[in-house]
Short mmCIF file of C-alpha atoms (C1' of nucleotides) in Angstrom, two decimals:
data_model
loop_
_atom_site.label_atom_id
_atom_site.label_comp_id
_atom_site.label_asym_id
_atom_site.label_seq_id
_atom_site.Cartn_x
_atom_site.Cartn_y
_atom_site.Cartn_z
CA MET I 236 -2.01 84.51 5.27
CA TYR I 237 -5.25 82.48 4.72
CA THR I 238 -4.81 80.98 8.15
CA SER I 239 -8.38 81.48 9.35
CA ARG I 240 -11.25 79.11 9.58
CA ILE I 241 -11.55 77.11 6.38
CA SER I 242 -13.44 73.88 6.76
CA LYS I 243 -11.82 70.54 6.13
CA GLN I 244 -14.55 69.90 3.61
CA THR I 245 -13.58 72.90 1.56
CA ILE I 246 -9.94 71.69 1.60
CA LYS I 247 -10.89 68.27 0.46
CA ARG I 248 -13.00 69.67 -2.37
CA LEU I 249 -10.02 71.90 -3.32
CA ALA I 250 -7.90 68.74 -3.65
CA ILE I 251 -10.56 67.26 -5.91
CA TYR I 252 -10.74 70.41 -8.06
CA TYR I 253 -7.03 70.23 -8.39
CA ARG I 254 -7.15 66.71 -9.70
CA TYR I 255 -9.80 67.72 -12.27
CA LEU I 256 -7.82 70.82 -13.29
CA GLU I 257 -4.78 68.63 -13.98
CA LYS I 258 -6.86 66.43 -16.15
CA LEU I 259 -8.31 69.37 -18.12
CA HIS I 260 -4.77 70.76 -18.48
CA LYS I 261 -3.51 67.44 -19.88
CA GLU I 262 -6.39 67.55 -22.38
CA GLY I 263 -5.09 70.96 -23.53
CA ARG I 264 -8.00 73.01 -22.21
CA ARG I 265 -7.33 76.65 -21.22
CA THR I 266 -10.30 77.83 -19.20
CA VAL I 267 -13.17 76.28 -17.25
CA SER I 268 -16.28 77.64 -15.49
CA SER I 269 -17.45 76.89 -11.98
CA HIS I 270 -20.50 75.37 -13.59
CA GLU I 271 -18.45 72.85 -15.54
CA ILE I 272 -16.36 71.94 -12.52
CA GLY I 273 -19.47 71.42 -10.44
CA GLU I 274 -21.16 69.41 -13.21
CA GLU I 275 -18.22 67.02 -13.42
CA LEU I 276 -17.77 66.60 -9.71
CA GLY I 277 -21.40 66.52 -8.61
CA LEU I 278 -21.42 69.89 -6.87
CA LYS I 279 -23.29 73.18 -7.28
CA ALA I 280 -21.43 75.86 -9.21
CA SER I 281 -21.92 78.23 -6.26
CA GLN I 282 -20.22 75.76 -3.99
CA VAL I 283 -17.17 75.75 -6.26
CA ARG I 284 -17.05 79.53 -6.46
CA LYS I 285 -17.49 79.93 -2.68
CA ASP I 286 -14.62 77.46 -2.00
CA LEU I 287 -12.26 79.28 -4.31
CA SER I 288 -13.34 82.72 -3.09
CA TYR I 289 -12.03 81.97 0.45
CA PHE I 290 -8.55 82.22 -1.01
CA GLY I 291 -8.98 85.02 -3.51
CA GLY I 292 -10.65 86.03 -6.75
CA PHE I 293 -9.00 83.63 -9.13
CA GLY I 294 -11.58 83.84 -11.89
CA LYS I 295 -12.47 86.32 -14.61
CA ARG I 296 -16.10 87.44 -14.83
CA GLY I 297 -17.70 86.43 -18.11
CA VAL I 298 -14.86 83.97 -18.78
CA GLY I 299 -14.27 81.54 -15.99
CA TYR I 300 -10.97 80.30 -14.52
CA GLU I 301 -7.67 80.02 -16.40
CA ILE I 302 -6.86 76.40 -15.79
CA ARG I 303 -3.09 76.64 -15.50
CA THR I 304 -3.18 79.63 -13.15
CA LEU I 305 -5.90 78.15 -10.93
CA ALA I 306 -4.16 74.80 -10.70
CA LEU I 307 -0.99 76.55 -9.58
CA LYS I 308 -2.86 78.63 -6.98
CA VAL I 309 -4.67 75.56 -5.61
CA SER I 310 -1.49 73.44 -5.47
CA LYS I 311 0.16 76.24 -3.45
CA ILE I 312 -2.73 76.36 -1.08
CA LEU I 313 -2.62 72.58 -0.56
CA GLY I 314 1.07 72.48 -0.09
CA LEU I 315 1.64 70.55 -3.27
CA THR I 316 4.42 72.75 -4.58
CA ARG I 317 6.92 71.44 -2.09
CA SER I 318 7.78 67.89 -1.10
CA TRP I 319 6.90 66.06 2.06
CA ASN I 320 8.78 63.27 3.73
CA VAL I 321 6.48 60.54 4.80
CA CYS I 322 6.91 57.37 6.81
CA ILE I 323 4.68 54.32 7.01
CA VAL I 324 4.24 52.50 10.31
CA GLY I 325 3.07 48.95 9.81
CA ALA I 326 4.61 46.91 6.93
CA GLY I 327 1.52 44.76 6.38
CA ASN I 328 -0.44 44.48 3.16
CA LEU I 329 -1.98 47.89 3.37
CA GLY I 330 1.26 49.61 4.25
CA ARG I 331 3.04 47.95 1.32
CA ALA I 332 0.12 48.87 -0.99
CA LEU I 333 0.49 52.56 -0.11
CA LEU I 334 4.12 52.49 -1.12
CA ARG I 335 2.90 52.12 -4.66
CA PHE I 336 -0.30 54.11 -4.50
CA PRO I 337 -0.50 56.15 -7.63
CA GLY I 338 -0.28 59.92 -7.49
CA LEU I 339 1.34 60.36 -4.12
CA LYS I 340 4.91 60.76 -5.38
CA GLU I 341 3.78 63.15 -8.12
CA LYS I 342 2.08 65.31 -5.50
CA GLY I 343 5.32 65.51 -3.57
CA PHE I 344 4.60 62.85 -0.88
CA ARG I 345 7.85 60.86 -0.71
CA ILE I 346 7.69 57.70 1.37
CA VAL I 347 11.19 57.61 2.80
CA SER I 348 10.81 54.91 5.50
CA VAL I 349 8.72 51.96 6.58
CA PHE I 350 8.61 50.73 10.20
CA ASP I 351 7.36 47.58 11.87
CA LYS I 352 7.75 45.92 15.24
CA ASP I 353 7.75 42.35 13.86
CA SER I 354 11.32 41.00 13.82
CA ALA I 355 10.35 38.72 10.93
CA LYS I 356 9.73 41.72 8.80
CA ILE I 357 12.55 44.00 9.99
CA GLY I 358 15.40 44.18 7.55
CA LYS I 359 13.37 42.79 4.64
CA PRO I 360 13.23 44.91 1.49
CA VAL I 361 9.80 46.37 0.55
CA GLU I 362 10.69 48.45 -2.36
CA ARG I 363 13.79 49.11 -4.62
CA ASP I 364 15.60 51.08 -1.97
CA LEU I 365 13.49 50.60 1.17
CA VAL I 366 14.00 48.07 3.95
CA VAL I 367 11.69 47.62 6.95
CA ILE I 368 13.14 49.35 10.04
CA ASP I 369 12.46 48.45 13.71
CA VAL I 370 9.87 50.85 15.04
CA LYS I 371 12.15 51.35 18.06
CA ARG I 372 14.28 53.47 15.79
CA LEU I 373 11.33 55.62 14.66
CA SER I 374 12.11 58.73 16.64
CA GLU I 375 15.76 58.80 15.61
CA ILE I 376 14.91 58.34 11.89
CA VAL I 377 12.03 60.81 11.84
CA LYS I 378 14.52 63.42 12.99
CA ALA I 379 17.36 62.39 10.76
CA GLU I 380 15.13 62.15 7.67
CA GLN I 381 13.04 65.16 8.53
CA ILE I 382 9.81 63.21 8.27
CA GLU I 383 6.74 65.42 8.70
CA ILE I 384 3.87 63.01 7.91
CA GLY I 385 3.34 59.60 9.41
CA VAL I 386 0.92 56.93 8.11
CA ILE I 387 -0.46 54.35 10.53
CA THR I 388 -1.21 50.96 8.99
CA THR I 389 -0.78 48.86 12.15
CA PRO I 390 -3.46 46.72 13.80
CA ALA I 391 -6.05 48.66 15.73
CA ALA I 392 -4.54 47.81 19.07
CA ASP I 393 -1.24 49.57 18.34
CA ALA I 394 -2.68 52.64 16.57
CA GLN I 395 -2.91 55.01 19.64
CA GLU I 396 0.60 54.13 20.81
CA VAL I 397 2.06 54.70 17.35
CA ALA I 398 0.18 58.00 17.04
CA GLU I 399 1.79 59.18 20.28
CA LEU I 400 5.19 57.96 19.22
CA LEU I 401 4.88 59.85 15.91
CA SER I 402 3.73 63.03 17.62
CA LYS I 403 6.50 62.93 20.23
CA SER I 404 9.05 62.33 17.51
CA GLY I 405 8.04 65.61 15.84
CA VAL I 406 5.79 64.42 13.00
CA LYS I 407 3.28 67.21 12.20
CA GLY I 408 0.59 65.28 10.40
CA ILE I 409 -0.83 61.75 10.76
CA ILE I 410 -3.03 59.59 8.45
CA ASN I 411 -4.55 56.76 10.33
CA PHE I 412 -5.76 53.70 8.46
CA ALA I 413 -6.11 51.42 11.48
CA PRO I 414 -9.70 50.55 12.45
CA ALA I 415 -9.57 52.60 15.66
CA ARG I 416 -9.86 56.32 16.40
CA VAL I 417 -6.68 57.84 17.67
CA SER I 418 -6.15 61.19 19.39
CA VAL I 419 -3.17 63.45 18.87
CA PRO I 420 -2.13 66.84 20.23
CA GLU I 421 -4.06 69.85 18.95
CA THR I 422 -0.98 71.02 17.06
CA ALA I 423 -0.84 67.91 14.81
CA SER I 424 -3.00 67.54 11.71
CA LEU I 425 -4.98 64.24 11.64
CA GLU I 426 -6.84 62.38 8.95
CA GLU I 427 -8.66 59.15 9.72
CA ILE I 428 -9.44 56.74 6.87
CA ASP I 429 -11.84 54.32 8.30
CA ILE I 430 -12.28 51.48 5.88
CA SER I 431 -14.62 49.31 7.92
CA VAL I 432 -16.77 52.27 8.73
CA ALA I 433 -17.14 52.91 5.01
CA PHE I 434 -18.38 49.34 4.53
CA SER I 435 -20.94 49.76 7.29
CA SER I 436 -22.10 53.03 5.87
CA VAL I 437 -22.66 51.48 2.47
CA ALA I 438 -24.50 48.54 4.04
CA PHE I 439 -26.79 51.02 5.94
CA GLY I 440 -27.44 52.86 2.62
CA ILE I 441 -28.49 49.59 0.93
CA ILE I 442 -30.81 48.60 3.71
CA THR I 443 -32.52 51.98 3.84
CA SER I 444 -32.93 52.24 0.09
CA GLU I 445 -34.59 48.83 0.09
CA GLU I 446 -36.94 49.90 2.87
CA ASP I 447 -37.75 53.06 0.97
CA SER I 448 -38.96 51.15 -2.05
CA ASP I 449 -41.46 49.05 -0.06
CA MET F 158 -38.87 51.84 9.64
CA TYR F 159 -36.14 54.46 10.35
CA THR F 160 -35.94 55.24 6.68
CA SER F 161 -36.02 59.04 6.96
CA ARG F 162 -33.23 61.57 6.87
CA ILE F 163 -30.33 60.37 8.96
CA SER F 164 -27.09 61.95 7.97
CA LYS F 165 -24.13 59.98 6.74
CA GLN F 166 -22.09 61.40 9.56
CA THR F 167 -24.49 59.99 12.17
CA ILE F 168 -24.15 56.58 10.52
CA LYS F 169 -20.37 56.69 10.52
CA ARG F 170 -20.36 57.67 14.15
CA LEU F 171 -22.69 54.78 14.89
CA ALA F 172 -20.23 52.39 13.30
CA ILE F 173 -17.53 53.89 15.53
CA TYR F 174 -19.72 53.50 18.63
CA TYR F 175 -20.31 49.89 17.62
CA ARG F 176 -16.55 49.23 17.53
CA TYR F 177 -16.13 50.76 20.99
CA LEU F 178 -19.06 48.85 22.37
CA GLU F 179 -17.53 45.60 21.19
CA LYS F 180 -14.33 46.51 22.87
CA LEU F 181 -16.11 47.26 26.17
CA HIS F 182 -18.01 44.05 25.86
CA LYS F 183 -14.84 42.03 25.42
CA GLU F 184 -13.48 43.73 28.56
CA GLY F 185 -16.47 42.35 30.45
CA ARG F 186 -18.22 45.72 31.06
CA ARG F 187 -21.94 45.83 31.28
CA THR F 188 -23.08 49.48 31.00
CA VAL F 189 -21.66 52.69 29.60
CA SER F 190 -22.75 56.33 29.63
CA SER F 191 -22.92 58.75 26.68
CA HIS F 192 -20.33 60.77 28.50
CA GLU F 193 -17.83 57.91 28.58
CA ILE F 194 -18.40 57.07 24.90
CA GLY F 195 -17.89 60.69 24.02
CA GLU F 196 -14.82 60.96 26.13
CA GLU F 197 -13.24 57.97 24.45
CA LEU F 198 -14.09 59.02 20.90
CA GLY F 199 -13.60 62.74 21.14
CA LEU F 200 -17.21 63.74 20.94
CA LYS F 201 -19.71 65.60 23.10
CA ALA F 202 -22.02 63.34 25.18
CA SER F 203 -25.04 65.17 23.70
CA GLN F 204 -23.85 64.19 20.23
CA VAL F 205 -23.81 60.54 21.19
CA ARG F 206 -27.25 60.72 22.78
CA LYS F 207 -28.68 62.52 19.77
CA ASP F 208 -27.24 60.04 17.30
CA LEU F 209 -28.71 57.08 19.25
CA SER F 210 -32.05 58.81 19.87
CA TYR F 211 -32.80 58.90 16.09
CA PHE F 212 -33.23 55.19 16.31
CA GLY F 213 -35.02 54.94 19.69
CA GLY F 214 -34.50 55.27 23.41
CA PHE F 215 -31.87 52.63 24.03
CA GLY F 216 -30.64 53.96 27.40
CA LYS F 217 -31.87 53.97 31.00
CA ARG F 218 -32.01 57.30 32.75
CA GLY F 219 -29.65 57.44 35.71
CA VAL F 220 -27.85 54.34 34.43
CA GLY F 221 -26.66 54.67 30.84
CA TYR F 222 -26.70 52.10 28.09
CA GLU F 223 -26.55 48.35 28.50
CA ILE F 224 -23.56 47.49 26.31
CA ARG F 225 -24.78 44.14 24.99
CA THR F 226 -28.23 45.40 24.08
CA LEU F 227 -26.97 48.61 22.48
CA ALA F 228 -24.34 46.80 20.48
CA LEU F 229 -27.04 44.48 19.15
CA LYS F 230 -29.33 47.36 18.22
CA VAL F 231 -26.57 49.29 16.52
CA SER F 232 -25.41 46.25 14.52
CA LYS F 233 -28.96 45.74 13.37
CA ILE F 234 -29.20 49.36 12.24
CA LEU F 235 -25.93 49.12 10.37
CA GLY F 236 -26.76 45.83 8.65
CA LEU F 237 -24.10 43.92 10.51
CA THR F 238 -26.34 41.11 11.62
CA ARG F 239 -26.50 39.63 8.13
CA SER F 240 -23.70 38.92 5.70
CA TRP F 241 -22.93 40.73 2.47
CA ASN F 242 -21.27 39.37 -0.64
CA VAL F 243 -18.53 41.75 -1.86
CA CYS F 244 -16.39 41.82 -4.94
CA ILE F 245 -13.18 43.67 -5.62
CA VAL F 246 -12.45 45.13 -9.04
CA GLY F 247 -8.80 45.70 -9.49
CA ALA F 248 -6.32 43.05 -8.32
CA GLY F 249 -3.50 45.42 -7.68
CA ASN F 250 -1.70 46.04 -4.37
CA LEU F 251 -4.62 47.79 -2.72
CA GLY F 252 -7.20 45.32 -3.85
CA ARG F 253 -5.17 42.41 -2.50
CA ALA F 254 -4.56 44.29 0.74
CA LEU F 255 -8.31 44.66 1.23
CA LEU F 256 -8.78 40.90 0.98
CA ARG F 257 -6.99 40.57 4.27
CA PHE F 258 -8.15 43.78 5.92
CA PRO F 259 -9.04 43.03 9.52
CA GLY F 260 -12.54 43.15 10.75
CA LEU F 261 -14.43 42.99 7.44
CA LYS F 262 -15.14 39.29 7.57
CA GLU F 263 -16.21 39.48 11.23
CA LYS F 264 -18.70 42.24 10.32
CA GLY F 265 -20.25 40.04 7.62
CA PHE F 266 -18.47 41.47 4.55
CA ARG F 267 -17.42 38.39 2.63
CA ILE F 268 -15.18 39.02 -0.35
CA VAL F 269 -16.37 36.37 -2.78
CA SER F 270 -14.56 37.42 -5.98
CA VAL F 271 -11.80 39.56 -7.39
CA PHE F 272 -11.74 40.89 -10.98
CA ASP F 273 -9.14 42.45 -13.21
CA LYS F 274 -8.79 43.21 -16.90
CA ASP F 275 -5.09 42.38 -17.04
CA SER F 276 -4.62 38.94 -18.68
CA ALA F 277 -1.34 38.53 -16.78
CA LYS F 278 -3.43 38.52 -13.58
CA ILE F 279 -6.45 36.63 -14.64
CA GLY F 280 -6.42 33.02 -13.37
CA LYS F 281 -3.79 33.73 -10.74
CA PRO F 282 -4.66 32.83 -7.13
CA VAL F 283 -4.90 35.79 -4.67
CA GLU F 284 -6.12 33.98 -1.58
CA ARG F 285 -6.66 30.38 -0.45
CA ASP F 286 -9.81 29.92 -2.54
CA LEU F 287 -9.83 33.02 -4.75
CA VAL F 288 -8.54 33.36 -8.29
CA VAL F 289 -8.58 36.63 -10.33
CA ILE F 290 -11.47 36.57 -12.83
CA ASP F 291 -11.69 38.51 -16.14
CA VAL F 292 -13.76 41.65 -15.50
CA LYS F 293 -15.72 40.74 -18.65
CA ARG F 294 -17.41 38.09 -16.61
CA LEU F 295 -18.36 40.55 -13.84
CA SER F 296 -22.01 40.89 -14.60
CA GLU F 297 -22.55 37.12 -14.89
CA ILE F 298 -20.73 36.45 -11.55
CA VAL F 299 -22.35 39.31 -9.65
CA LYS F 300 -25.70 37.71 -10.43
CA ALA F 301 -24.61 34.16 -9.81
CA GLU F 302 -22.93 34.95 -6.45
CA GLN F 303 -25.55 37.49 -5.44
CA ILE F 304 -22.90 40.19 -4.90
CA GLU F 305 -24.36 43.38 -3.42
CA ILE F 306 -21.28 45.46 -2.75
CA GLY F 307 -18.46 46.26 -5.19
CA VAL F 308 -15.13 47.75 -4.29
CA ILE F 309 -13.22 49.66 -6.96
CA THR F 310 -9.40 49.51 -6.69
CA THR F 311 -8.60 50.12 -10.35
CA PRO F 312 -6.55 53.06 -11.72
CA ALA F 313 -8.48 56.33 -11.81
CA ALA F 314 -9.07 56.14 -15.54
CA ASP F 315 -11.14 52.97 -15.24
CA ALA F 316 -13.15 53.93 -12.13
CA GLN F 317 -16.16 55.48 -13.76
CA GLU F 318 -16.55 52.67 -16.34
CA VAL F 319 -16.27 50.07 -13.53
CA ALA F 320 -18.81 51.96 -11.38
CA GLU F 321 -21.31 51.80 -14.23
CA LEU F 322 -20.60 48.17 -14.91
CA LEU F 323 -21.20 47.35 -11.22
CA SER F 324 -24.45 49.33 -11.10
CA LYS F 325 -25.78 47.78 -14.28
CA SER F 326 -24.90 44.35 -12.98
CA GLY F 327 -27.15 44.91 -9.97
CA VAL F 328 -24.67 45.85 -7.30
CA LYS F 329 -26.41 48.09 -4.70
CA GLY F 330 -23.41 49.66 -2.95
CA ILE F 331 -19.96 50.82 -4.15
CA ILE F 332 -16.82 51.75 -2.33
CA ASN F 333 -14.44 53.63 -4.49
CA PHE F 334 -10.76 53.75 -3.64
CA ALA F 335 -9.60 55.03 -7.04
CA PRO F 336 -8.28 58.57 -7.07
CA ALA F 337 -11.25 59.89 -9.12
CA ARG F 338 -14.81 60.76 -8.26
CA VAL F 339 -17.39 58.47 -9.76
CA SER F 340 -21.09 58.93 -10.14
CA VAL F 341 -23.70 56.20 -9.74
CA PRO F 342 -27.45 56.06 -10.01
CA GLU F 343 -29.41 57.64 -7.12
CA THR F 344 -30.57 54.15 -6.04
CA ALA F 345 -27.01 52.98 -5.33
CA SER F 346 -25.11 53.65 -2.13
CA LEU F 347 -21.65 55.13 -2.63
CA GLU F 348 -18.65 55.71 -0.43
CA GLU F 349 -15.51 57.34 -1.74
CA ILE F 350 -12.24 56.77 0.07
CA ASP F 351 -9.90 59.33 -1.38
CA ILE F 352 -6.38 58.52 -0.15
CA SER F 353 -4.57 61.26 -2.03
CA VAL F 354 -7.08 63.85 -0.89
CA ALA F 355 -6.35 62.81 2.71
CA PHE F 356 -2.63 63.48 2.13
CA SER F 357 -3.35 66.90 0.73
CA SER F 358 -5.67 67.68 3.61
CA VAL F 359 -2.95 66.83 6.12
CA ALA F 360 -0.39 68.87 4.21
CA PHE F 361 -2.75 71.89 4.31
CA GLY F 362 -3.22 71.32 8.07
CA ILE F 363 0.53 71.36 8.64
CA ILE F 364 1.07 74.58 6.61
CA THR F 365 -1.70 76.46 8.34
CA SER F 366 -0.62 75.48 11.85
CA GLU F 367 2.92 76.63 11.01
CA GLU F 368 1.51 79.98 9.85
CA ASP F 369 -0.61 80.29 12.97
CA SER F 370 2.40 80.01 15.16
CA ASP F 371 4.21 82.87 13.46
"C1'" DG G 3 -27.74 61.72 42.30
"C1'" DA G 4 -26.86 60.27 37.83
"C1'" DG G 5 -27.80 60.11 33.19
"C1'" DT G 6 -31.13 59.87 29.28
"C1'" DG G 7 -34.13 62.04 25.59
"C1'" DT G 8 -35.23 66.08 23.26
"C1'" DG G 9 -37.03 70.76 21.99
"C1'" DA G 10 -34.74 75.05 21.44
"C1'" DA G 11 -30.63 77.81 20.61
"C1'" DC G 12 -26.65 78.06 18.26
"C1'" DT G 13 -23.15 77.32 14.72
"C1'" DA G 14 -21.57 75.78 10.32
"C1'" DT G 15 -22.29 74.88 5.60
"C1'" DT G 16 -24.72 75.23 1.39
"C1'" DT G 17 -27.48 77.57 -1.90
"C1'" DC G 18 -29.62 81.55 -3.78
"C1'" DA G 19 -29.75 85.72 -6.20
"C1'" DC G 20 -27.86 89.51 -8.09
"C1'" DA G 21 -24.52 93.41 -8.54
"C1'" DG G 22 -20.48 94.09 -11.13
"C1'" DC G 23 -16.62 92.81 -14.33
"C1'" DT G 24 -14.84 91.33 -19.17
"C1'" DA U 238 -24.18 87.91 -22.83
"C1'" DG U 239 -21.67 85.20 -19.71
"C1'" DC U 240 -19.76 84.09 -15.43
"C1'" DT U 241 -17.53 85.50 -11.11
"C1'" DG U 242 -17.69 87.01 -6.17
"C1'" DT U 243 -20.36 87.62 -2.31
"C1'" DG U 244 -23.82 89.19 1.12
"C1'" DA U 245 -28.19 87.22 2.51
"C1'" DA U 246 -31.36 83.34 3.01
"C1'" DA U 247 -31.97 78.65 3.70
"C1'" DT U 248 -30.60 74.25 5.43
"C1'" DA U 249 -28.03 71.05 8.09
"C1'" DG U 250 -25.67 69.70 12.00
"C1'" DT U 251 -24.14 70.44 16.86
"C1'" DT U 252 -24.57 71.76 21.54
"C1'" DC U 253 -27.27 73.42 25.36
"C1'" DA U 254 -30.28 73.00 29.02
"C1'" DC U 255 -33.60 70.85 31.48
"C1'" DA U 256 -37.67 67.91 32.36
"C1'" DC U 257 -38.00 63.30 33.34
"C1'" DT U 258 -36.74 58.53 34.82
"C1'" DC U 259 -34.18 55.11 37.36
#
DNA sequence: GAGTGTGAACTATTTCACAGCT
DNA sequence: AGCTGTGAAATAGTTCACACTC
């Protein structure tokens, strides 16, 4: 269907539109214009319309977009109408924080297992019905539980190895929080969330804005 | 100095180069070529050279880059040669995980206080020498502790309010982990780390690669 | 010979501007 | 009249290609 070249940036904006549409829907609103969406999210109205137009003409000229309909269309595009089995590799602070991160379950991302290689952690409960499993059993469990998305929250040194293990086990998408870039086969979908890079980027921004004002 | 228009993407790559340079340095290596950096990080050599050239000619033709010198230059550019006082707003799971996130302290990001509005959390220790402080005291403490960077790990509904409070209190840079976009004054530096958007983006990637192979 | 630094060419993304529905 | 959908224009970012240095 819409399999062609849509940029990752467009997809991320779509996910942000979706969140805003849900909010409007909860407030009882029925329609919204591209101008209003852009206003709220800090984007040009034309950007919003262009992003949506890649997937079809969802709006009504002279009116705007019907919130309920558009939210449904966008959730379909983003794969939010089905559920996804997710595993977390690395039962440290960040891994455990993600177990309770708000909004994931509601969007269909179900964290069904947590792995670690540390024998002190293996077997310990991390959530009502979850216990840390030895990473040696990852492949077996990914298959048994039909896990499609793996989240890496290990130390940097283990990230590449875990990425390969996940890919080989049949995981289709990876989200990497470890402070190291990983590479995965072309066929897998990868998202890198680089926390320490974000800090450096902010620090750079502060320095340059101070220089500008000299 | 190099105050002009450098893209955020270039800065983020610089932070990634820096991490790789540190690794090479620890391994005892002395020089590296743009080709090798690109190979390791999945970028074209010309991209690496272009990024570095914005800030000066750091390399030697025929030789490459002297790792120690380049690492020092890049760390200067990114503001990693000084330290930054950071506060976290929101003492939930994610906020507490960030307190121990590896590499931040080493890069000079010192988390000096943690705030929350929940009276059940206020006063409780979160780390050796840190206790959760009432967010009402944020402005006072930001000034007293000379905090320049604020990290938002509150629920989405509180994120915009906290961003404004931080800006008004004199914080120059904000990193927002809440699943909501925030807006800050032009003068402040902002980085949004949108975890649920990353999940949606990966889900979209999986769906489209499955369609492609039909 | 090897590898940088950089203008020029190319590609991707954003924004404009306006025809065309409702 | 209001607001979408979309080619065309403008802008931003990447990659090429090669002169130049070590």
